[in-house]
Coordinates of N, CA, C and O in Angstrom, one line a residue:
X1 N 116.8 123.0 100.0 CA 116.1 123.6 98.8 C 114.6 123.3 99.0 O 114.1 122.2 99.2
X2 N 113.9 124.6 98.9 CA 112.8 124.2 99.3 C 111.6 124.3 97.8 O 111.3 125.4 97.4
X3 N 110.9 123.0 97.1 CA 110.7 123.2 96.0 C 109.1 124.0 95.8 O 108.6 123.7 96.9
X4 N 108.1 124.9 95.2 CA 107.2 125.3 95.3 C 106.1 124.7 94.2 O 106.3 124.7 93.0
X5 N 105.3 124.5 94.8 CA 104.3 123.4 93.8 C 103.8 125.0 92.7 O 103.7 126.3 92.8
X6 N 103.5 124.3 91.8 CA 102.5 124.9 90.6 C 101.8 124.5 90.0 O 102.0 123.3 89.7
X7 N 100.7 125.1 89.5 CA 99.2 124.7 88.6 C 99.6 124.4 87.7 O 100.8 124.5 87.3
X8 N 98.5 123.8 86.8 CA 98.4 123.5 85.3 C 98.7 124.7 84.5 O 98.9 124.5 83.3
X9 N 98.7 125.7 84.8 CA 99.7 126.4 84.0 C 101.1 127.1 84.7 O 101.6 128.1 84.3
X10 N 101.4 126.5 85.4 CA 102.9 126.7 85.6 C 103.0 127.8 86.6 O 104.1 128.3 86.9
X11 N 101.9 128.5 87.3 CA 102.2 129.7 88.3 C 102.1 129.0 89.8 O 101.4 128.0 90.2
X12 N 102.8 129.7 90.4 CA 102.7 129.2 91.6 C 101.1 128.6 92.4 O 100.1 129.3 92.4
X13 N 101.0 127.2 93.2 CA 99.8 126.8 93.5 C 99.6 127.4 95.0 O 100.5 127.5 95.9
X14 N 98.5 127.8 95.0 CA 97.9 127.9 96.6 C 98.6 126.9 97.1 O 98.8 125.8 96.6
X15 N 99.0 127.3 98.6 CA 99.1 125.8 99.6 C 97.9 125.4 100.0 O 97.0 126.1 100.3
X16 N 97.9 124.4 100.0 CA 97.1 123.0 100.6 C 96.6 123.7 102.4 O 95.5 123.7 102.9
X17 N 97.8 124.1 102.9 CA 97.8 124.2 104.2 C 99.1 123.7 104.5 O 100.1 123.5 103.8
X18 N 99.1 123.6 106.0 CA 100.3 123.6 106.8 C 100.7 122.2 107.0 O 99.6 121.5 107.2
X19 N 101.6 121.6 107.0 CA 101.7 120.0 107.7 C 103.3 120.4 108.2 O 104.2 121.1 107.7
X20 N 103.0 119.3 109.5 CA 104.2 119.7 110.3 C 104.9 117.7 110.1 O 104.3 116.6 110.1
X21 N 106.3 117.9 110.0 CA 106.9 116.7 109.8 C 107.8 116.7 111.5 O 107.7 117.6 112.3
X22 N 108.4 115.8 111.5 CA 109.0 115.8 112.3 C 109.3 113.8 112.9 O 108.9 112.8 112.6
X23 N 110.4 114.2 114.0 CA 110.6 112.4 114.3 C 110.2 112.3 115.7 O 109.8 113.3 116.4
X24 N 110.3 110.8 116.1 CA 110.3 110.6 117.6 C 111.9 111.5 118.3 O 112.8 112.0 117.6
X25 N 111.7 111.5 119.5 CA 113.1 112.1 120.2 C 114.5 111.2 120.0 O 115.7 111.6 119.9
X26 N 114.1 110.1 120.0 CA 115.7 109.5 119.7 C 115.8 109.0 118.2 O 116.9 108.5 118.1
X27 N 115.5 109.1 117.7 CA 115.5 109.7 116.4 C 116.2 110.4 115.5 O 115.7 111.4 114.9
X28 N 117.5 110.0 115.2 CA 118.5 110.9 114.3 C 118.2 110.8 113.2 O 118.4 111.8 112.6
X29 N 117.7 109.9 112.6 CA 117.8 110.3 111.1 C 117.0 111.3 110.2 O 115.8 111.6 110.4
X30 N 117.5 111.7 109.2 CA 117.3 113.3 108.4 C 116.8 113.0 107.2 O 115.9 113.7 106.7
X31 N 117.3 112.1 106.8 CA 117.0 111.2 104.6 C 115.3 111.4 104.6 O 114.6 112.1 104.0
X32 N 115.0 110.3 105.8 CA 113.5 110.2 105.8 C 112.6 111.5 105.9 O 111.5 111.6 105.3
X33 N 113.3 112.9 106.8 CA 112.1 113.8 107.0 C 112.3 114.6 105.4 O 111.4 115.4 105.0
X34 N 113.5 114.4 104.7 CA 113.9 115.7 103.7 C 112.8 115.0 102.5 O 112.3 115.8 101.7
X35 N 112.6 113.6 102.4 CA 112.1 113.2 101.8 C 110.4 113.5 102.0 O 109.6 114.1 101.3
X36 N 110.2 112.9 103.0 CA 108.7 113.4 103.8 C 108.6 114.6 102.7 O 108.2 114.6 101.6
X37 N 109.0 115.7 103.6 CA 108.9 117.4 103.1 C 109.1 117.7 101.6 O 108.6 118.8 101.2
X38 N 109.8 116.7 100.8 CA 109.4 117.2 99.2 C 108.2 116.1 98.8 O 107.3 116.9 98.3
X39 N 107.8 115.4 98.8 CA 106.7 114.6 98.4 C 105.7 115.1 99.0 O 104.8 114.5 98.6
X40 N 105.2 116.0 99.9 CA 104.1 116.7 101.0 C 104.4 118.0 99.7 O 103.9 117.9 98.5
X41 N 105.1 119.1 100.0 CA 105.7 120.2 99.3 C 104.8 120.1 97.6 O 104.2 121.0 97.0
X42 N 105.2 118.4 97.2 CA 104.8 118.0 95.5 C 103.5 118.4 95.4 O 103.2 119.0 94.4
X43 N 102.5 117.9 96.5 CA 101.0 117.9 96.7 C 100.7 119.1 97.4 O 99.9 119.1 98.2
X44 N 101.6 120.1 96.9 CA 100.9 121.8 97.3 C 100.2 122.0 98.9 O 99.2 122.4 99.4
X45 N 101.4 121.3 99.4 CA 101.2 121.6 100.9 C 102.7 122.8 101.7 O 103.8 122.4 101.5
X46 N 102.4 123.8 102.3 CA 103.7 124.2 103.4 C 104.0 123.3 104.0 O 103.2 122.4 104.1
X47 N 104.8 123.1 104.3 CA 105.8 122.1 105.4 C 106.6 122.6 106.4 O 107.7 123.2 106.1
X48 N 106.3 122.3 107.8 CA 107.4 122.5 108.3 C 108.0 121.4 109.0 O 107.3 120.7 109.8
X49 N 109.6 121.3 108.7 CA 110.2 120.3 109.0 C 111.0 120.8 110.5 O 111.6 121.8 110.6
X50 N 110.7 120.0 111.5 CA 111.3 120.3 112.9 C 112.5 119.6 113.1 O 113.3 119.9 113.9
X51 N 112.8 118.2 112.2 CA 114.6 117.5 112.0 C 114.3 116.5 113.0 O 113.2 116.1 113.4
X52 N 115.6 116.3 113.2 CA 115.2 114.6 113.8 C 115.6 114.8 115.0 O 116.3 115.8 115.2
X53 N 115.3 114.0 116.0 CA 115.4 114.1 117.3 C 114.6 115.1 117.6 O 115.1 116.2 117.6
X54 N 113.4 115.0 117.7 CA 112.1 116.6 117.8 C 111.7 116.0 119.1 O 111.3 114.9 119.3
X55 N 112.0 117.2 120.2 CA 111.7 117.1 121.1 C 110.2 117.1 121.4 O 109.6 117.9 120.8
X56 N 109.5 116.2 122.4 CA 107.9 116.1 122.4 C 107.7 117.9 122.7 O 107.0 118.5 121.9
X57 N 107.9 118.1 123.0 CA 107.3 119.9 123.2 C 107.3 120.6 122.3 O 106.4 121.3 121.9
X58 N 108.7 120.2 121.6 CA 109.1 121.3 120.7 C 107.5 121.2 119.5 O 106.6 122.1 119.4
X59 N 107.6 120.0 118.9 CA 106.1 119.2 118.2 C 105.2 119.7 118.7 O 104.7 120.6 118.0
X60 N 104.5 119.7 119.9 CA 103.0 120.6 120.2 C 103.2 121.7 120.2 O 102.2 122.3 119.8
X61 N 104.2 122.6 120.6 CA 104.3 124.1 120.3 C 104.2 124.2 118.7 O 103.5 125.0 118.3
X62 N 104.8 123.7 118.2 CA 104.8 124.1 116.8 C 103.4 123.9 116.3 O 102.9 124.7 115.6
X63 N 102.9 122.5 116.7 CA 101.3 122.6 116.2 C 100.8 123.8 116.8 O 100.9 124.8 116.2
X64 N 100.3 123.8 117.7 CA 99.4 125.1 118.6 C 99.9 126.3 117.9 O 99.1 127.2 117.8
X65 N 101.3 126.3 117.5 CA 101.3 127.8 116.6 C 101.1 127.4 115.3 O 100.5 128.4 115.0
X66 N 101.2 126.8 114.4 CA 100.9 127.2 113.2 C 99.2 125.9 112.5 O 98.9 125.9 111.3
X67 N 98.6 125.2 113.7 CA 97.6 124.9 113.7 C 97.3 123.9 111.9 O 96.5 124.2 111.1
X68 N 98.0 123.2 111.9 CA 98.2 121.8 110.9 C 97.7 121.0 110.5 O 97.8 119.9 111.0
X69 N 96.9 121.1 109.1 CA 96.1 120.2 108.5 C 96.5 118.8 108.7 O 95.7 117.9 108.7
X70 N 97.5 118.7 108.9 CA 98.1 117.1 109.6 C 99.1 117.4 109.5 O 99.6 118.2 108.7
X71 N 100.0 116.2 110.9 CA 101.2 116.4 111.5 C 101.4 114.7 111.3 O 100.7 113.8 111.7
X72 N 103.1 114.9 110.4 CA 103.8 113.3 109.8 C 105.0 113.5 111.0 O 105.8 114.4 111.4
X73 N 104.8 111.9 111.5 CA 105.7 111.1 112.6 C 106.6 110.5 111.7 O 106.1 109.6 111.1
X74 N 107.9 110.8 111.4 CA 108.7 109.2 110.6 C 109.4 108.5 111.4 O 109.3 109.1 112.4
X75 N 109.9 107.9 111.5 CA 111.2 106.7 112.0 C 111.6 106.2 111.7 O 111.0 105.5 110.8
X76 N 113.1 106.1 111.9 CA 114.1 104.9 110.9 C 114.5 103.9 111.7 O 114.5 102.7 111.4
X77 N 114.9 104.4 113.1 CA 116.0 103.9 114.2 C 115.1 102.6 114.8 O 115.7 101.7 115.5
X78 N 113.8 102.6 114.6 CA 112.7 101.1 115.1 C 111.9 101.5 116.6 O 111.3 100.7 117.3
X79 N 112.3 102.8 116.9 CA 111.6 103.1 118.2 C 110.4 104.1 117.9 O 110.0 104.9 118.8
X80 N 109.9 104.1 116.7 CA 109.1 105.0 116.6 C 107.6 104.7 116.9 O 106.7 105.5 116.9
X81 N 107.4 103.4 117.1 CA 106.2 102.8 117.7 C 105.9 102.9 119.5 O 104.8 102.9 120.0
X82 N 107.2 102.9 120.1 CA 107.3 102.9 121.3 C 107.1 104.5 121.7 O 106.3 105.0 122.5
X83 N 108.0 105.3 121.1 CA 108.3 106.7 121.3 C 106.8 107.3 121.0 O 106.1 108.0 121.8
X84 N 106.5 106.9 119.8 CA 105.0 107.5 119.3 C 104.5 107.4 120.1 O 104.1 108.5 120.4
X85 N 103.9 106.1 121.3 CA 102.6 106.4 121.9 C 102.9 107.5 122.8 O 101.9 108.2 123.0
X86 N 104.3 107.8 123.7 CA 103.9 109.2 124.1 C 103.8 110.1 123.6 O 103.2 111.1 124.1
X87 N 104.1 110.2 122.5 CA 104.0 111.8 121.1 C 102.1 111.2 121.4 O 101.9 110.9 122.6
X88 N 101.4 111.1 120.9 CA 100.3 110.9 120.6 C 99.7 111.5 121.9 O 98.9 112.5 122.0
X89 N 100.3 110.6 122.9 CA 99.3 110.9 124.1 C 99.4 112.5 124.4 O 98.4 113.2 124.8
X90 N 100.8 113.1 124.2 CA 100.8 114.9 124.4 C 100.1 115.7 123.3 O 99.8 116.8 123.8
X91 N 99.7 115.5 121.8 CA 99.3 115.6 121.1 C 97.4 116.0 121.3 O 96.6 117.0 121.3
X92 N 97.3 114.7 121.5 CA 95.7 114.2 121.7 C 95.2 115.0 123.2 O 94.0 115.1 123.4
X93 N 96.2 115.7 124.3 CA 96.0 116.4 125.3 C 95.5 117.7 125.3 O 94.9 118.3 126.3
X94 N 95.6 118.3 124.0 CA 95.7 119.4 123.7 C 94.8 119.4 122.8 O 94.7 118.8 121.8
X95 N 93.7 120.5 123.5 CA 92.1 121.1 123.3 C 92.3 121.3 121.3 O 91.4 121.1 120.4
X96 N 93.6 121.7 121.2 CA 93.8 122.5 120.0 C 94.0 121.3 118.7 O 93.5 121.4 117.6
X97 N 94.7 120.4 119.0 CA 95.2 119.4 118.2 C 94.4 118.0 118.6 O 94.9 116.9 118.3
X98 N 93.4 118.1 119.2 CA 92.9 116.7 119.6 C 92.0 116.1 118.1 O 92.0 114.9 117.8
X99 N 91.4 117.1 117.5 CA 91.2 116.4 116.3 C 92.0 116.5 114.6 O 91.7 115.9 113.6
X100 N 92.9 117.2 114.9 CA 94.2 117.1 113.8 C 94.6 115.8 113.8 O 94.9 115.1 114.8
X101 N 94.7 115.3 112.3 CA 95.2 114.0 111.6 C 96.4 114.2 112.5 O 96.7 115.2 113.1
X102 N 97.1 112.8 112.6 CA 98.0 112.8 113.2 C 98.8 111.1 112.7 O 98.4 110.0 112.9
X103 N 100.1 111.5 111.9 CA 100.3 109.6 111.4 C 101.5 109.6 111.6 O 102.2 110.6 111.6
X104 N 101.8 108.3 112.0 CA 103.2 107.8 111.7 C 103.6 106.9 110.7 O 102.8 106.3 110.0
X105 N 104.9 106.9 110.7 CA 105.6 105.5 110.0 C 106.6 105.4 109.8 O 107.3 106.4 110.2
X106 N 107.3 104.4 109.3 CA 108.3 104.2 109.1 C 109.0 102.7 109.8 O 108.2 101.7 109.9
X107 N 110.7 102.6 110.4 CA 110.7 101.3 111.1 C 110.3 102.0 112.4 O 110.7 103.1 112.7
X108 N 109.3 101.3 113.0 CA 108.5 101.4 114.3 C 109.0 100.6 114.8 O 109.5 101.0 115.9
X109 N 109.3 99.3 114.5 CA 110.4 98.5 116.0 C 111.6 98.2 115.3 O 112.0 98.4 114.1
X110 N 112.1 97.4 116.4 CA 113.8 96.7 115.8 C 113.6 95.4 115.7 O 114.6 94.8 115.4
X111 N 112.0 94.3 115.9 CA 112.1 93.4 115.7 C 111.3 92.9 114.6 O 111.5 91.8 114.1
X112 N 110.3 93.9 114.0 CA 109.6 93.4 112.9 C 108.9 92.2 112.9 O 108.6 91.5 111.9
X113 N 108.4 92.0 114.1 CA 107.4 90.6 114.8 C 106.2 90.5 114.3 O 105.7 89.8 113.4
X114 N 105.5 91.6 115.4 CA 104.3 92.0 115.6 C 103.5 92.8 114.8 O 102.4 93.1 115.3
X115 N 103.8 93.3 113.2 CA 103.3 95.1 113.0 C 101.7 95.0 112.8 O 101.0 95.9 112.3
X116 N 101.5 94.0 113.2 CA 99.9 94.1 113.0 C 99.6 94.3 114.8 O 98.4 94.6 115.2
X117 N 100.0 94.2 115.2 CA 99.3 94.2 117.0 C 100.0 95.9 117.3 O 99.5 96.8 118.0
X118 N 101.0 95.9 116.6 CA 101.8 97.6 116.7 C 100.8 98.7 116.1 O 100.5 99.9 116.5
X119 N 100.2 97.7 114.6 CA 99.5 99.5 114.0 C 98.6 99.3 114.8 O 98.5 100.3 115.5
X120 N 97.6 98.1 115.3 CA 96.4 98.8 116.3 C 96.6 98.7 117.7 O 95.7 98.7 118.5
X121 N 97.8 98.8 117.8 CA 98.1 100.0 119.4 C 98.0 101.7 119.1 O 97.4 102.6 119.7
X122 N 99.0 101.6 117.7 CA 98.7 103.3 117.5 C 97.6 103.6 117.2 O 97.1 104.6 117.8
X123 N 97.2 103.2 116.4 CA 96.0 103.1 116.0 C 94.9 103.8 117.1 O 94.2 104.7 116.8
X124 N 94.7 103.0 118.6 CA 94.2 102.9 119.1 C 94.3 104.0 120.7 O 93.6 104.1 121.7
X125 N 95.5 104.5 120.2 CA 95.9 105.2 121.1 C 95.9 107.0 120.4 O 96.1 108.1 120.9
X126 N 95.4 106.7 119.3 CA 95.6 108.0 118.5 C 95.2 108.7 117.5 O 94.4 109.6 117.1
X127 N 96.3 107.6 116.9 CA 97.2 108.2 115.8 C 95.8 107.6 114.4 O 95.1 106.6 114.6
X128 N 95.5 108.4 113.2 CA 94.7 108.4 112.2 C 95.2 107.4 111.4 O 94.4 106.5 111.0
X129 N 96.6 107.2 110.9 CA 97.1 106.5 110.3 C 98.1 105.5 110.9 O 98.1 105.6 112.1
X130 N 98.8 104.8 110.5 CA 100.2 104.2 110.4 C 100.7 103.4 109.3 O 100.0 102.4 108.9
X131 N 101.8 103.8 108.9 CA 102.4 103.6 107.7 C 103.5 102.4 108.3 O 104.6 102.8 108.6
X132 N 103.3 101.3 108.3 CA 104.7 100.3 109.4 C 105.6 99.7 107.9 O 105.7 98.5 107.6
X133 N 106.2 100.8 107.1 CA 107.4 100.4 105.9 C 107.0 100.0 104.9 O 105.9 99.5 104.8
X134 N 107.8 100.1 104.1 CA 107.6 99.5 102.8 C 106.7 100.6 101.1 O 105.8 101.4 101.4
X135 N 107.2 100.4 100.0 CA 106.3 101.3 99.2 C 105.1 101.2 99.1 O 104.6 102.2 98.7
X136 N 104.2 100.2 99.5 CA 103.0 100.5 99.6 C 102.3 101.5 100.8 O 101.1 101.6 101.0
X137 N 103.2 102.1 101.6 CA 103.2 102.7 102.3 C 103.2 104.3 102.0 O 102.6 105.3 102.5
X138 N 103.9 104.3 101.1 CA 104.7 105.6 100.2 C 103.1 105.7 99.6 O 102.3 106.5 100.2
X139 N 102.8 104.8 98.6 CA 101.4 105.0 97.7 C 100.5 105.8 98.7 O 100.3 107.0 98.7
X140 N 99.9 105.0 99.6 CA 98.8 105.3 100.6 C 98.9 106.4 101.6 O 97.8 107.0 101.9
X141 N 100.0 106.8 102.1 CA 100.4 108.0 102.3 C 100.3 109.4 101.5 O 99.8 110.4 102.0
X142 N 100.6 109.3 100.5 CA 100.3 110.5 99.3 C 98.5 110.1 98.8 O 97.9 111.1 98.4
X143 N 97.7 109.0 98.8 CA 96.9 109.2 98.8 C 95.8 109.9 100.2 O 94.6 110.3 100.1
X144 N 96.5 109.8 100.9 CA 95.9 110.1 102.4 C 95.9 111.6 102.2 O 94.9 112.2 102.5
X145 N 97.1 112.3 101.6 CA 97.5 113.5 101.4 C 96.8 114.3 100.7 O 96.6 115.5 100.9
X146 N 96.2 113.3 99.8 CA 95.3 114.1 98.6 C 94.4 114.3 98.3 O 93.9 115.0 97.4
X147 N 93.7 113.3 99.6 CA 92.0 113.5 100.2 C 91.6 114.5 100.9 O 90.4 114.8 100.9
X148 N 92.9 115.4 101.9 CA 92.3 116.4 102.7 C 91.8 117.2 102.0 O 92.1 117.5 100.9
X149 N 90.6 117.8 103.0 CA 90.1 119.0 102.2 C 90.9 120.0 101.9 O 92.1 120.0 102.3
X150 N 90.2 120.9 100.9 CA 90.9 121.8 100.6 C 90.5 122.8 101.8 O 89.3 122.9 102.1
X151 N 91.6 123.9 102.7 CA 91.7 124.8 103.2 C 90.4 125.8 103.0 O 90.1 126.0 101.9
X152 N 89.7 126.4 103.9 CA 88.4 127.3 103.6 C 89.2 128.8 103.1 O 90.1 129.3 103.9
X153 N 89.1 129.2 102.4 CA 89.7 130.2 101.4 C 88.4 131.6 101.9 O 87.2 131.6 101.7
X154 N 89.2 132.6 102.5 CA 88.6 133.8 103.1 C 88.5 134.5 101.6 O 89.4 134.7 100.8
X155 N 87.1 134.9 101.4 CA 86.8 136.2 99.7 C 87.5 137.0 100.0 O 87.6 137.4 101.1
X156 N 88.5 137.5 98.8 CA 88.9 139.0 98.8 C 88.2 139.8 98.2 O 88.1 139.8 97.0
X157 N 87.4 140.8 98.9 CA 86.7 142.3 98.0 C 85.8 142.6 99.0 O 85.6 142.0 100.0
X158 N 85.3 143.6 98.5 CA 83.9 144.4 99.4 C 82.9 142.9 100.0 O 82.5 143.3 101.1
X159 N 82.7 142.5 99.9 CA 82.2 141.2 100.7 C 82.8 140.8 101.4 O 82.4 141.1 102.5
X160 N 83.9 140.1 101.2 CA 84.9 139.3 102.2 C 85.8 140.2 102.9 O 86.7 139.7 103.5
X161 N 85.8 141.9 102.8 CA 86.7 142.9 103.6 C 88.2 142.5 103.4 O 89.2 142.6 104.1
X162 N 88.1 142.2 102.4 CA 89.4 142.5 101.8 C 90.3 143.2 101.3 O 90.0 144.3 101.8
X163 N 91.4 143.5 100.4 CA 91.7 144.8 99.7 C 90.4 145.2 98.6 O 90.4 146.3 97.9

């Protein structure tokens, strides 16, 4: 079900723009992206969800085609800190997406040791954000979401060559 944001008076809202969700490759779980994609969706953004186990390719093809105000990493399985730094590194390769937001989060490891030496590896290697669990995570995330600019909006009419 895919839900459609609306304005203060109840008509359908402009999108925000594009954000692409998606997981690391080993990566099965689905709860986390369905959720991702209506809380993004809430804040009048398109979404496209690529599901779990997203292959590193499949992710930069999909950016390079539909060109992404920002692209969300999640993880449940704890390998999403390890998996991420090669997502980032194929990401950050490409002329096209080298300055697109780019975050993760979620469980990033299976030991829960380190997550301060973890977020500034990603950090460091990339990635704009990292979200390493928990609700204050959720908060800061949707505020992250609601700072992007708004989309440059082409005039429609005899000026802007439109109808």
């Amino acid at each position: 079900m895919t839900v459609s944001p609306v304005d203060a008076t109840g008509r359908p809202a402009a999108a925000r723009g594009t954000v692409v969700v998606g997981s690391v490759p080993s990566d099965a779980h689905t709860w986390n992206l369905v959720f991702l994609q209506l809380l993004i969706e809430e804040l009048g953004y398109t979404v496209v969800n690529l599901g779990p186990c997203t292959p590193e390719e499949t992710l930069v093809e999909a950016c390079e085609r539909t060109a992404p105000v920002m692209v969300v990493i999640s993880s449940v399985n704890g390998h999403g800190g390890r998996d991420g730094l090669r997502l980032i590194e194929r990401l950050r390769a490409r002329d096209a997406l080298a300055a697109t937001p780019v975050v993760i989060g979620g469980q990033l490891d299976t030991r829960g040791a380190d997550t301060a030496g973890q977020v500034a590896e990603l950090l460091a290697a990339g990635y704009d954000a990292v979200f390493a669990g928990g609700a204050a995570g959720t908060s800061e995330f949707r505020d992250l979401l609601a700072a992007l600019p708004e989309p440059a909006r082409t005039p429609v009419g005899p000026e802007g060559g439109g109808l």
